[in-house]
């Protein structure tokens, strides 16, 4: 899988959670990537491993928008 394909897949997964009204509640950094902790207003929780640098930049932008209330 190319780097772009891996990024696109990770972005698709992030977008799928965001479209279901999940919000990012935590980020843990590790040697194999960043682990996103997501929470749904209904109480469900999920975790997602993000390994590509571009996907990390993408979720940071989402996190900034989320914190600004946009």
PDB file of C-alpha atoms in Angstrom, residues 29-63:
ATOM      1  CA  UNK A  29       1.609   9.103  21.225  1.00  0.00           C
ATOM      2  CA  UNK A  30       3.519   5.895  20.721  1.00  0.00           C
ATOM      3  CA  UNK A  31       6.285   4.414  18.622  1.00  0.00           C
ATOM      4  CA  UNK A  32       3.815   2.902  16.158  1.00  0.00           C
ATOM      5  CA  UNK A  33       1.637   6.012  15.830  1.00  0.00           C
ATOM      6  CA  UNK A  34      -0.905   8.100  17.675  1.00  0.00           C
ATOM      7  CA  UNK A  35      -3.950   6.555  19.309  1.00  0.00           C
ATOM      8  CA  UNK A  36      -7.075   8.670  19.126  1.00  0.00           C
ATOM      9  CA  UNK A  37      -9.705   8.289  21.804  1.00  0.00           C
ATOM     10  CA  UNK A  38     -13.148   9.186  20.506  1.00  0.00           C
ATOM     11  CA  UNK A  39     -16.421   9.503  22.350  1.00  0.00           C
ATOM     12  CA  UNK A  40     -19.991   9.677  21.102  1.00  0.00           C
ATOM     13  CA  UNK A  41     -22.547  11.845  22.928  1.00  0.00           C
ATOM     14  CA  UNK A  42     -24.564   8.655  23.469  1.00  0.00           C
ATOM     15  CA  UNK A  43     -21.747   7.200  25.577  1.00  0.00           C
ATOM     16  CA  UNK A  44     -20.023   4.917  23.065  1.00  0.00           C
ATOM     17  CA  UNK A  45     -16.250   5.115  22.889  1.00  0.00           C
ATOM     18  CA  UNK A  46     -13.740   4.095  20.245  1.00  0.00           C
ATOM     19  CA  UNK A  47      -9.997   4.147  19.668  1.00  0.00           C
ATOM     20  CA  UNK A  48      -8.186   4.539  16.379  1.00  0.00           C
ATOM     21  CA  UNK A  49      -4.487   4.111  15.586  1.00  0.00           C
ATOM     22  CA  UNK A  50      -3.169   6.796  13.223  1.00  0.00           C
ATOM     23  CA  UNK A  51       0.250   6.052  11.770  1.00  0.00           C
ATOM     24  CA  UNK A  52       0.829   8.443   8.863  1.00  0.00           C
ATOM     25  CA  UNK A  53       2.138  11.960   9.376  1.00  0.00           C
ATOM     26  CA  UNK A  54      -0.478  13.425   7.032  1.00  0.00           C
ATOM     27  CA  UNK A  55      -3.325  11.797   8.960  1.00  0.00           C
ATOM     28  CA  UNK A  56      -1.822  13.129  12.188  1.00  0.00           C
ATOM     29  CA  UNK A  57      -1.830  16.644  10.731  1.00  0.00           C
ATOM     30  CA  UNK A  58      -5.418  16.094   9.625  1.00  0.00           C
ATOM     31  CA  UNK A  59      -6.738  15.061  13.036  1.00  0.00           C
ATOM     32  CA  UNK A  60      -4.841  17.895  14.747  1.00  0.00           C
ATOM     33  CA  UNK A  61      -6.706  20.346  12.501  1.00  0.00           C
ATOM     34  CA  UNK A  62      -9.987  18.655  13.416  1.00  0.00           C
ATOM     35  CA  UNK A  63      -9.055  18.827  17.086  1.00  0.00           C
TER      36      UNK A  63
END
